[in-house]
């Protein structure tokens, strides 16, 4: 006979969000498919997508506390409790290849003790990596040289404020939902953001000049399971989760790639002009930044050094050439 | 018992406890705690969700709008801006039939744009407009009814606490709700004006204690006059505040929270400039702000816990299913919903009605294809009618107790307010049938 | 809105009984009044912070970092700083039309019902304390913060402490109100 297992799955964001899409559309069906083929177990999914149970500030606690058994965890909002996962935000201009970031963090989260333990300490098991496509500048003006950033106000929330240091631009707080009116009313003159996020908010209508800067793709967080819950699952179900998670990572990378490409097409059709910041200007930008990884290293100590080194080794192994060697001198 | 049956039982329990008079925040928190515990059969989970809700349920930039707009409204109230507005309206409209009533509505409309609580309007205009109206031969009860009736404009014309609370509960843009409220607010004000002129012309006995004498005084060319300069001076502060807050919001230059902060600061400047505020009085106003906003914010924490329990029970989905299959159609649902709110409005206060109804109804409204801003305006108008209906009509209570006139009974004020309720029902139907009234500028 | 719409003035501190009359009540009410005053001042500070950010951003190219996060946390802090006083002042929103009828019919029954309701409040706030203190302890132990490393960071433990302490005081105040109602009940015999 089939054993029925109830799994509460949920997120702070709706089902069509880039970080949730593959949970609903790949992870769940894949688990069902794998278990269905074997026949011994069946999952009864209880879905709480779209923030009906908790807000985006609480994604870690929701999975850790078992409010959901499986959930999207935005480590980007967990600078205090899961700082190691935010290494990409403190090492900009590393790579624009978001699939590479997924691959690296799927590997490190499982095989690098520092990262794996960090998930475990927070009562979670990492299943699949979530990322953003590469950050660029959407503004009312094109950026041809760094001088064009002088005395400009740009939306750059959270850690991304660091990326504007010494550029002469003033970072202004905000969120995807505020960029449009901020720019329209002159509160800011543009924003640091990524294509798949910008398209649905129509920011390109008020900021029609996109300058490809290549600040890079960022590790945003992971799909994770509550540790007690996961450890209590029968072996074959754990295996099915792992296998489905691998498929989810691929699907997430594809979805973001498609969405970003489609976003650029649609935005260009709607009047967006794309500029490329010259290589030497990019180099000047990244080398002009202060050592923004320093406070992060101070906070994370030895584990931070290990993670940073492993991340940069993995980047280079896969053929990426980070514009600045943030791991220098470790 | 199914999860769903438990969910319905818990809603029944909640309504019963609230009607019995248990503090609404306690009722929401206790019922939700028990609900999560029972439905998931997990006491630990109930504790963890309670902790999450208490600590971060209202930890949101948007919620800061609540104390800020309350503070602004109270500062404006103490600085006699309402009185000045009424005086100008009085001079301009004195010769009109029912002119003082119209002046009250006009002043209330302008005043509404700088205050977020109806009750502020009710208290201010009871002191300012009722004595003037009685002096000019209006029945005191009619004057009181006019003030109570037109005070509801404060909650529909932005800024408005009810619109903020709805926006928070339904997760729609509060700035958007403010804009959606403008046309329905003006429709309501226009409806009140027509009502006043018609009543004064057709049933003068209902309005005036001595219609003939009043007519004479109205046509008398003497009486108080005011130079244009004085008018401008009296109106400048309120116009400046309206431009600052609504202008900032409408152009998107301010977020709602910033509009609240800047508006409160502007009102403070006005109050200090007019010397209507010393340190002691400022502290009193701030304390009162604390009392009002904390009672609302605590309710919002409790409501967010309750709505999380509802979604664990799967209730909004289930009710949506039920409504869809019942064949009511969207408008059948909308009218049923409005009717329930009107009934609740007879016995409950506005915030509680929103807290109980919106978490259940908003997801259903979305699934039936309603624009949530439009749905919100319908909700808020229906809720506002409750401010005026017996036995529990807080605007009428406020006017009655502020007036403190032994010759005017509370029943008289309630019945003088009824025609205004009629106009509100008419506007409710119009807004419900024509979503464009709410969504035009969105 | 029954609570919010009352016009208040004057006797705001009337809920503090004299030390000699009711020592426990007097101490509770004094602590509640102090926390409440902090909450009141915090509202003013919040207004000034937002104005400073608007001015700084638009006229001085110097926005204040973290205003949104600070404002968000402030809202919660203000609630828990003020809630105990609201309980003592009996200012929590409720529908009292049945209670007013009950009072006319039997003042003693009203006291009993009020005592039960206050007990319910004491339990609810005790649940919040019980649920929240472990997170306070771990926030302290792990130096949890909000904000962004290298941009601005603010420790969370003071905010968690306000939640726990405010809820604990609220629970005690609700217990005191229950006791006070029962005392009135006894006095009416
Ligand atoms: Na208003
Ligand atoms: Na009513």
PDB file of N, CA, C and O in Angstrom, chain C residues 93-159:
ATOM      1  N   UNK C  93      -9.884  48.518  21.914  1.00  0.00           N
ATOM      2  CA  UNK C  93     -11.135  48.580  21.161  1.00  0.00           C
ATOM      3  C   UNK C  93     -12.018  47.370  21.435  1.00  0.00           C
ATOM      4  O   UNK C  93     -11.544  46.243  21.503  1.00  0.00           O
ATOM      5  N   UNK C  94     -13.295  47.617  21.599  1.00  0.00           N
ATOM      6  CA  UNK C  94     -14.251  46.546  21.833  1.00  0.00           C
ATOM      7  C   UNK C  94     -15.648  47.027  21.468  1.00  0.00           C
ATOM      8  O   UNK C  94     -15.879  48.227  21.352  1.00  0.00           O
ATOM      9  N   UNK C  95     -16.559  46.099  21.287  1.00  0.00           N
ATOM     10  CA  UNK C  95     -17.962  46.454  21.066  1.00  0.00           C
ATOM     11  C   UNK C  95     -18.660  46.330  22.416  1.00  0.00           C
ATOM     12  O   UNK C  95     -18.770  45.233  22.939  1.00  0.00           O
ATOM     13  N   UNK C  96     -19.114  47.429  22.994  1.00  0.00           N
ATOM     14  CA  UNK C  96     -19.596  47.350  24.372  1.00  0.00           C
ATOM     15  C   UNK C  96     -21.114  47.520  24.492  1.00  0.00           C
ATOM     16  O   UNK C  96     -21.625  47.747  25.580  1.00  0.00           O
ATOM     17  N   UNK C  97     -21.834  47.386  23.362  1.00  0.00           N
ATOM     18  CA  UNK C  97     -23.275  47.648  23.484  1.00  0.00           C
ATOM     19  C   UNK C  97     -23.980  46.624  24.379  1.00  0.00           C
ATOM     20  O   UNK C  97     -24.879  46.980  25.130  1.00  0.00           O
ATOM     21  N   UNK C  98     -23.530  45.366  24.347  1.00  0.00           N
ATOM     22  CA  UNK C  98     -24.140  44.375  25.248  1.00  0.00           C
ATOM     23  C   UNK C  98     -23.709  44.618  26.693  1.00  0.00           C
ATOM     24  O   UNK C  98     -24.511  44.483  27.619  1.00  0.00           O
ATOM     25  N   UNK C  99     -22.439  44.994  26.836  1.00  0.00           N
ATOM     26  CA  UNK C  99     -21.936  45.225  28.197  1.00  0.00           C
ATOM     27  C   UNK C  99     -22.669  46.379  28.873  1.00  0.00           C
ATOM     28  O   UNK C  99     -22.946  46.335  30.066  1.00  0.00           O
ATOM     29  N   UNK C 100     -22.981  47.405  28.081  1.00  0.00           N
ATOM     30  CA  UNK C 100     -23.688  48.551  28.679  1.00  0.00           C
ATOM     31  C   UNK C 100     -25.084  48.134  29.153  1.00  0.00           C
ATOM     32  O   UNK C 100     -25.571  48.601  30.177  1.00  0.00           O
ATOM     33  N   UNK C 101     -25.705  47.240  28.378  1.00  0.00           N
ATOM     34  CA  UNK C 101     -27.013  46.729  28.826  1.00  0.00           C
ATOM     35  C   UNK C 101     -26.855  45.888  30.088  1.00  0.00           C
ATOM     36  O   UNK C 101     -27.641  45.978  31.021  1.00  0.00           O
ATOM     37  N   UNK C 102     -25.813  45.089  30.079  1.00  0.00           N
ATOM     38  CA  UNK C 102     -25.554  44.223  31.235  1.00  0.00           C
ATOM     39  C   UNK C 102     -25.317  45.071  32.485  1.00  0.00           C
ATOM     40  O   UNK C 102     -25.788  44.749  33.580  1.00  0.00           O
ATOM     41  N   UNK C 103     -24.610  46.183  32.286  1.00  0.00           N
ATOM     42  CA  UNK C 103     -24.309  47.039  33.431  1.00  0.00           C
ATOM     43  C   UNK C 103     -25.597  47.556  34.077  1.00  0.00           C
ATOM     44  O   UNK C 103     -25.725  47.613  35.300  1.00  0.00           O
ATOM     45  N   UNK C 104     -26.560  47.915  33.230  1.00  0.00           N
ATOM     46  CA  UNK C 104     -27.830  48.395  33.763  1.00  0.00           C
ATOM     47  C   UNK C 104     -28.557  47.271  34.497  1.00  0.00           C
ATOM     48  O   UNK C 104     -29.122  47.474  35.563  1.00  0.00           O
ATOM     49  N   UNK C 105     -28.499  46.063  33.908  1.00  0.00           N
ATOM     50  CA  UNK C 105     -29.234  44.946  34.498  1.00  0.00           C
ATOM     51  C   UNK C 105     -28.567  44.472  35.792  1.00  0.00           C
ATOM     52  O   UNK C 105     -29.234  44.259  36.797  1.00  0.00           O
ATOM     53  N   UNK C 106     -27.270  44.321  35.749  1.00  0.00           N
ATOM     54  CA  UNK C 106     -26.589  43.792  36.928  1.00  0.00           C
ATOM     55  C   UNK C 106     -25.128  44.224  36.932  1.00  0.00           C
ATOM     56  O   UNK C 106     -24.295  43.631  36.259  1.00  0.00           O
ATOM     57  N   UNK C 107     -24.824  45.279  37.694  1.00  0.00           N
ATOM     58  CA  UNK C 107     -23.439  45.769  37.746  1.00  0.00           C
ATOM     59  C   UNK C 107     -22.480  44.689  38.232  1.00  0.00           C
ATOM     60  O   UNK C 107     -21.325  44.651  37.815  1.00  0.00           O
ATOM     61  N   UNK C 108     -22.977  43.784  39.081  1.00  0.00           N
ATOM     62  CA  UNK C 108     -22.085  42.760  39.610  1.00  0.00           C
ATOM     63  C   UNK C 108     -21.719  41.767  38.508  1.00  0.00           C
ATOM     64  O   UNK C 108     -20.550  41.363  38.375  1.00  0.00           O
ATOM     65  N   UNK C 109     -22.688  41.400  37.696  1.00  0.00           N
ATOM     66  CA  UNK C 109     -22.394  40.498  36.582  1.00  0.00           C
ATOM     67  C   UNK C 109     -21.369  41.139  35.646  1.00  0.00           C
ATOM     68  O   UNK C 109     -20.464  40.468  35.146  1.00  0.00           O
ATOM     69  N   UNK C 110     -21.504  42.448  35.455  1.00  0.00           N
ATOM     70  CA  UNK C 110     -20.551  43.140  34.587  1.00  0.00           C
ATOM     71  C   UNK C 110     -19.128  42.997  35.141  1.00  0.00           C
ATOM     72  O   UNK C 110     -18.195  42.718  34.400  1.00  0.00           O
ATOM     73  N   UNK C 111     -18.972  43.199  36.452  1.00  0.00           N
ATOM     74  CA  UNK C 111     -17.644  43.063  37.056  1.00  0.00           C
ATOM     75  C   UNK C 111     -17.069  41.678  36.784  1.00  0.00           C
ATOM     76  O   UNK C 111     -15.889  41.544  36.431  1.00  0.00           O
ATOM     77  N   UNK C 112     -17.908  40.679  36.924  1.00  0.00           N
ATOM     78  CA  UNK C 112     -17.447  39.312  36.716  1.00  0.00           C
ATOM     79  C   UNK C 112     -16.988  39.116  35.260  1.00  0.00           C
ATOM     80  O   UNK C 112     -15.908  38.579  34.999  1.00  0.00           O
ATOM     81  N   UNK C 113     -17.817  39.587  34.313  1.00  0.00           N
ATOM     82  CA  UNK C 113     -17.475  39.454  32.901  1.00  0.00           C
ATOM     83  C   UNK C 113     -16.183  40.210  32.591  1.00  0.00           C
ATOM     84  O   UNK C 113     -15.278  39.695  31.915  1.00  0.00           O
ATOM     85  N   UNK C 114     -16.083  41.425  33.132  1.00  0.00           N
ATOM     86  CA  UNK C 114     -14.868  42.230  32.901  1.00  0.00           C
ATOM     87  C   UNK C 114     -13.639  41.505  33.439  1.00  0.00           C
ATOM     88  O   UNK C 114     -12.579  41.527  32.825  1.00  0.00           O
ATOM     89  N   UNK C 115     -13.782  40.882  34.586  1.00  0.00           N
ATOM     90  CA  UNK C 115     -12.651  40.159  35.180  1.00  0.00           C
ATOM     91  C   UNK C 115     -12.242  39.002  34.266  1.00  0.00           C
ATOM     92  O   UNK C 115     -11.054  38.790  34.016  1.00  0.00           O
ATOM     93  N   UNK C 116     -13.231  38.296  33.754  1.00  0.00           N
ATOM     94  CA  UNK C 116     -12.930  37.174  32.850  1.00  0.00           C
ATOM     95  C   UNK C 116     -12.224  37.667  31.586  1.00  0.00           C
ATOM     96  O   UNK C 116     -11.247  37.072  31.128  1.00  0.00           O
ATOM     97  N   UNK C 117     -12.735  38.750  31.033  1.00  0.00           N
ATOM     98  CA  UNK C 117     -12.121  39.299  29.824  1.00  0.00           C
ATOM     99  C   UNK C 117     -10.679  39.718  30.087  1.00  0.00           C
ATOM    100  O   UNK C 117      -9.787  39.486  29.278  1.00  0.00           O
ATOM    101  N   UNK C 118     -10.460  40.362  31.230  1.00  0.00           N
ATOM    102  CA  UNK C 118      -9.099  40.795  31.561  1.00  0.00           C
ATOM    103  C   UNK C 118      -8.183  39.584  31.715  1.00  0.00           C
ATOM    104  O   UNK C 118      -7.026  39.612  31.281  1.00  0.00           O
ATOM    105  N   UNK C 119      -8.722  38.513  32.306  1.00  0.00           N
ATOM    106  CA  UNK C 119      -7.930  37.282  32.426  1.00  0.00           C
ATOM    107  C   UNK C 119      -7.553  36.748  31.039  1.00  0.00           C
ATOM    108  O   UNK C 119      -6.420  36.313  30.820  1.00  0.00           O
ATOM    109  N   UNK C 120      -8.503  36.792  30.122  1.00  0.00           N
ATOM    110  CA  UNK C 120      -8.214  36.362  28.757  1.00  0.00           C
ATOM    111  C   UNK C 120      -7.052  37.173  28.194  1.00  0.00           C
ATOM    112  O   UNK C 120      -6.140  36.629  27.558  1.00  0.00           O
ATOM    113  N   UNK C 121      -7.063  38.474  28.449  1.00  0.00           N
ATOM    114  CA  UNK C 121      -5.976  39.331  27.988  1.00  0.00           C
ATOM    115  C   UNK C 121      -4.650  38.935  28.621  1.00  0.00           C
ATOM    116  O   UNK C 121      -3.613  38.870  27.947  1.00  0.00           O
ATOM    117  N   UNK C 122      -4.692  38.648  29.928  1.00  0.00           N
ATOM    118  CA  UNK C 122      -3.462  38.248  30.617  1.00  0.00           C
ATOM    119  C   UNK C 122      -2.897  36.977  29.980  1.00  0.00           C
ATOM    120  O   UNK C 122      -1.689  36.867  29.759  1.00  0.00           O
ATOM    121  N   UNK C 123      -3.773  36.042  29.660  1.00  0.00           N
ATOM    122  CA  UNK C 123      -3.321  34.789  29.046  1.00  0.00           C
ATOM    123  C   UNK C 123      -2.725  35.056  27.659  1.00  0.00           C
ATOM    124  O   UNK C 123      -1.636  34.581  27.328  1.00  0.00           O
ATOM    125  N   UNK C 124      -3.431  35.860  26.854  1.00  0.00           N
ATOM    126  CA  UNK C 124      -2.959  36.134  25.494  1.00  0.00           C
ATOM    127  C   UNK C 124      -1.557  36.752  25.518  1.00  0.00           C
ATOM    128  O   UNK C 124      -0.660  36.325  24.786  1.00  0.00           O
ATOM    129  N   UNK C 125      -1.362  37.740  26.406  1.00  0.00           N
ATOM    130  CA  UNK C 125      -0.035  38.372  26.437  1.00  0.00           C
ATOM    131  C   UNK C 125       1.013  37.444  27.039  1.00  0.00           C
ATOM    132  O   UNK C 125       2.191  37.490  26.659  1.00  0.00           O
ATOM    133  N   UNK C 126       0.587  36.573  27.969  1.00  0.00           N
ATOM    134  CA  UNK C 126       1.534  35.591  28.497  1.00  0.00           C
ATOM    135  C   UNK C 126       1.979  34.643  27.376  1.00  0.00           C
ATOM    136  O   UNK C 126       3.156  34.264  27.308  1.00  0.00           O
ATOM    137  N   UNK C 127       1.062  34.272  26.499  1.00  0.00           N
ATOM    138  CA  UNK C 127       1.426  33.421  25.360  1.00  0.00           C
ATOM    139  C   UNK C 127       2.474  34.114  24.496  1.00  0.00           C
ATOM    140  O   UNK C 127       3.429  33.484  24.032  1.00  0.00           O
ATOM    141  N   UNK C 128       2.290  35.422  24.281  1.00  0.00           N
ATOM    142  CA  UNK C 128       3.267  36.152  23.458  1.00  0.00           C
ATOM    143  C   UNK C 128       4.637  36.133  24.137  1.00  0.00           C
ATOM    144  O   UNK C 128       5.663  35.908  23.494  1.00  0.00           O
ATOM    145  N   UNK C 129       4.663  36.352  25.456  1.00  0.00           N
ATOM    146  CA  UNK C 129       5.940  36.330  26.174  1.00  0.00           C
ATOM    147  C   UNK C 129       6.586  34.958  26.038  1.00  0.00           C
ATOM    148  O   UNK C 129       7.762  34.839  25.688  1.00  0.00           O
ATOM    149  N   UNK C 130       5.787  33.922  26.293  1.00  0.00           N
ATOM    150  CA  UNK C 130       6.304  32.557  26.239  1.00  0.00           C
ATOM    151  C   UNK C 130       6.851  32.239  24.853  1.00  0.00           C
ATOM    152  O   UNK C 130       7.902  31.626  24.699  1.00  0.00           O
ATOM    153  N   UNK C 131       6.151  32.704  23.814  1.00  0.00           N
ATOM    154  CA  UNK C 131       6.572  32.428  22.443  1.00  0.00           C
ATOM    155  C   UNK C 131       7.827  33.218  22.081  1.00  0.00           C
ATOM    156  O   UNK C 131       8.638  32.774  21.278  1.00  0.00           O
ATOM    157  N   UNK C 132       7.985  34.403  22.666  1.00  0.00           N
ATOM    158  CA  UNK C 132       8.995  35.338  22.157  1.00  0.00           C
ATOM    159  C   UNK C 132      10.329  35.317  22.898  1.00  0.00           C
ATOM    160  O   UNK C 132      11.343  35.694  22.324  1.00  0.00           O
ATOM    161  N   UNK C 133      10.319  34.932  24.190  1.00  0.00           N
ATOM    162  CA  UNK C 133      11.596  35.111  24.890  1.00  0.00           C
ATOM    163  C   UNK C 133      12.744  34.271  24.363  1.00  0.00           C
ATOM    164  O   UNK C 133      13.889  34.724  24.373  1.00  0.00           O
ATOM    165  N   UNK C 134      12.488  33.026  23.832  1.00  0.00           N
ATOM    166  CA  UNK C 134      13.647  32.280  23.311  1.00  0.00           C
ATOM    167  C   UNK C 134      14.361  33.031  22.181  1.00  0.00           C
ATOM    168  O   UNK C 134      15.589  33.000  22.089  1.00  0.00           O
ATOM    169  N   UNK C 135      13.581  33.737  21.364  1.00  0.00           N
ATOM    170  CA  UNK C 135      14.207  34.470  20.249  1.00  0.00           C
ATOM    171  C   UNK C 135      14.985  35.679  20.774  1.00  0.00           C
ATOM    172  O   UNK C 135      15.976  36.087  20.174  1.00  0.00           O
ATOM    173  N   UNK C 136      14.521  36.242  21.878  1.00  0.00           N
ATOM    174  CA  UNK C 136      15.276  37.337  22.504  1.00  0.00           C
ATOM    175  C   UNK C 136      16.630  36.801  22.950  1.00  0.00           C
ATOM    176  O   UNK C 136      17.680  37.406  22.671  1.00  0.00           O
ATOM    177  N   UNK C 137      16.603  35.657  23.633  1.00  0.00           N
ATOM    178  CA  UNK C 137      17.850  35.076  24.123  1.00  0.00           C
ATOM    179  C   UNK C 137      18.809  34.788  22.967  1.00  0.00           C
ATOM    180  O   UNK C 137      19.990  35.126  23.029  1.00  0.00           O
ATOM    181  N   UNK C 138      18.274  34.212  21.877  1.00  0.00           N
ATOM    182  CA  UNK C 138      19.191  33.859  20.795  1.00  0.00           C
ATOM    183  C   UNK C 138      19.641  35.110  20.029  1.00  0.00           C
ATOM    184  O   UNK C 138      20.771  35.150  19.542  1.00  0.00           O
ATOM    185  N   UNK C 139      18.797  36.122  19.945  1.00  0.00           N
ATOM    186  CA  UNK C 139      19.224  37.366  19.281  1.00  0.00           C
ATOM    187  C   UNK C 139      20.386  37.994  20.043  1.00  0.00           C
ATOM    188  O   UNK C 139      21.332  38.530  19.463  1.00  0.00           O
ATOM    189  N   UNK C 140      20.301  37.919  21.390  1.00  0.00           N
ATOM    190  CA  UNK C 140      21.376  38.455  22.237  1.00  0.00           C
ATOM    191  C   UNK C 140      22.640  37.631  22.035  1.00  0.00           C
ATOM    192  O   UNK C 140      23.724  38.172  21.804  1.00  0.00           O
ATOM    193  N   UNK C 141      22.486  36.294  22.063  1.00  0.00           N
ATOM    194  CA  UNK C 141      23.643  35.407  21.998  1.00  0.00           C
ATOM    195  C   UNK C 141      24.349  35.508  20.648  1.00  0.00           C
ATOM    196  O   UNK C 141      25.578  35.471  20.574  1.00  0.00           O
ATOM    197  N   UNK C 142      23.577  35.651  19.562  1.00  0.00           N
ATOM    198  CA  UNK C 142      24.209  35.650  18.239  1.00  0.00           C
ATOM    199  C   UNK C 142      24.457  37.051  17.717  1.00  0.00           C
ATOM    200  O   UNK C 142      24.869  37.226  16.575  1.00  0.00           O
ATOM    201  N   UNK C 143      24.187  38.074  18.557  1.00  0.00           N
ATOM    202  CA  UNK C 143      24.349  39.466  18.121  1.00  0.00           C
ATOM    203  C   UNK C 143      23.603  39.709  16.811  1.00  0.00           C
ATOM    204  O   UNK C 143      24.116  40.317  15.876  1.00  0.00           O
ATOM    205  N   UNK C 144      22.373  39.195  16.741  1.00  0.00           N
ATOM    206  CA  UNK C 144      21.567  39.364  15.531  1.00  0.00           C
ATOM    207  C   UNK C 144      21.349  40.853  15.231  1.00  0.00           C
ATOM    208  O   UNK C 144      21.166  41.654  16.145  1.00  0.00           O
ATOM    209  N   UNK C 145      21.384  41.199  13.962  1.00  0.00           N
ATOM    210  CA  UNK C 145      21.147  42.603  13.601  1.00  0.00           C
ATOM    211  C   UNK C 145      20.245  42.672  12.385  1.00  0.00           C
ATOM    212  O   UNK C 145      20.019  41.672  11.711  1.00  0.00           O
ATOM    213  N   UNK C 146      19.677  43.864  12.122  1.00  0.00           N
ATOM    214  CA  UNK C 146      19.072  44.085  10.821  1.00  0.00           C
ATOM    215  C   UNK C 146      19.837  45.178  10.118  1.00  0.00           C
ATOM    216  O   UNK C 146      20.605  45.912  10.734  1.00  0.00           O
ATOM    217  N   UNK C 147      19.649  45.280   8.792  1.00  0.00           N
ATOM    218  CA  UNK C 147      20.467  46.195   8.021  1.00  0.00           C
ATOM    219  C   UNK C 147      21.483  45.407   7.221  1.00  0.00           C
ATOM    220  O   UNK C 147      21.331  44.204   7.029  1.00  0.00           O
ATOM    221  N   UNK C 148      22.520  46.082   6.755  1.00  0.00           N
ATOM    222  CA  UNK C 148      23.474  45.460   5.852  1.00  0.00           C
ATOM    223  C   UNK C 148      24.879  45.678   6.370  1.00  0.00           C
ATOM    224  O   UNK C 148      25.276  46.805   6.660  1.00  0.00           O
ATOM    225  N   UNK C 149      25.630  44.579   6.489  1.00  0.00           N
ATOM    226  CA  UNK C 149      27.016  44.667   6.933  1.00  0.00           C
ATOM    227  C   UNK C 149      27.777  45.647   6.049  1.00  0.00           C
ATOM    228  O   UNK C 149      27.746  45.546   4.834  1.00  0.00           O
ATOM    229  N   UNK C 150      28.422  46.632   6.673  1.00  0.00           N
ATOM    230  CA  UNK C 150      29.199  47.586   5.901  1.00  0.00           C
ATOM    231  C   UNK C 150      28.395  48.801   5.465  1.00  0.00           C
ATOM    232  O   UNK C 150      28.965  49.796   5.025  1.00  0.00           O
ATOM    233  N   UNK C 151      27.063  48.746   5.567  1.00  0.00           N
ATOM    234  CA  UNK C 151      26.251  49.916   5.215  1.00  0.00           C
ATOM    235  C   UNK C 151      25.642  50.499   6.499  1.00  0.00           C
ATOM    236  O   UNK C 151      25.963  51.615   6.888  1.00  0.00           O
ATOM    237  N   UNK C 152      24.776  49.760   7.152  1.00  0.00           N
ATOM    238  CA  UNK C 152      24.330  50.118   8.499  1.00  0.00           C
ATOM    239  C   UNK C 152      23.804  48.863   9.168  1.00  0.00           C
ATOM    240  O   UNK C 152      23.202  48.015   8.518  1.00  0.00           O
ATOM    241  N   UNK C 153      24.094  48.697  10.421  1.00  0.00           N
ATOM    242  CA  UNK C 153      23.538  47.549  11.148  1.00  0.00           C
ATOM    243  C   UNK C 153      23.032  48.028  12.500  1.00  0.00           C
ATOM    244  O   UNK C 153      23.632  48.892  13.131  1.00  0.00           O
ATOM    245  N   UNK C 154      21.892  47.473  12.908  1.00  0.00           N
ATOM    246  CA  UNK C 154      21.304  47.812  14.197  1.00  0.00           C
ATOM    247  C   UNK C 154      20.956  46.495  14.883  1.00  0.00           C
ATOM    248  O   UNK C 154      20.336  45.623  14.267  1.00  0.00           O
ATOM    249  N   UNK C 155      21.373  46.309  16.131  1.00  0.00           N
ATOM    250  CA  UNK C 155      21.063  45.052  16.806  1.00  0.00           C
ATOM    251  C   UNK C 155      19.563  44.877  16.998  1.00  0.00           C
ATOM    252  O   UNK C 155      18.845  45.864  17.190  1.00  0.00           O
ATOM    253  N   UNK C 156      19.098  43.629  16.920  1.00  0.00           N
ATOM    254  CA  UNK C 156      17.656  43.407  17.069  1.00  0.00           C
ATOM    255  C   UNK C 156      17.244  43.185  18.520  1.00  0.00           C
ATOM    256  O   UNK C 156      16.063  43.294  18.832  1.00  0.00           O
ATOM    257  N   UNK C 157      18.225  42.866  19.407  1.00  0.00           N
ATOM    258  CA  UNK C 157      17.780  42.488  20.755  1.00  0.00           C
ATOM    259  C   UNK C 157      17.008  43.583  21.477  1.00  0.00           C
ATOM    260  O   UNK C 157      16.051  43.267  22.195  1.00  0.00           O
ATOM    261  N   UNK C 158      17.351  44.874  21.308  1.00  0.00           N
ATOM    262  CA  UNK C 158      16.535  45.859  22.027  1.00  0.00           C
ATOM    263  C   UNK C 158      15.068  45.826  21.574  1.00  0.00           C
ATOM    264  O   UNK C 158      14.165  45.985  22.388  1.00  0.00           O
ATOM    265  N   UNK C 159      14.864  45.575  20.286  1.00  0.00           N
ATOM    266  CA  UNK C 159      13.491  45.535  19.782  1.00  0.00           C
ATOM    267  C   UNK C 159      12.772  44.287  20.297  1.00  0.00           C
ATOM    268  O   UNK C 159      11.609  44.340  20.677  1.00  0.00           O
TER     269      UNK C 159
END
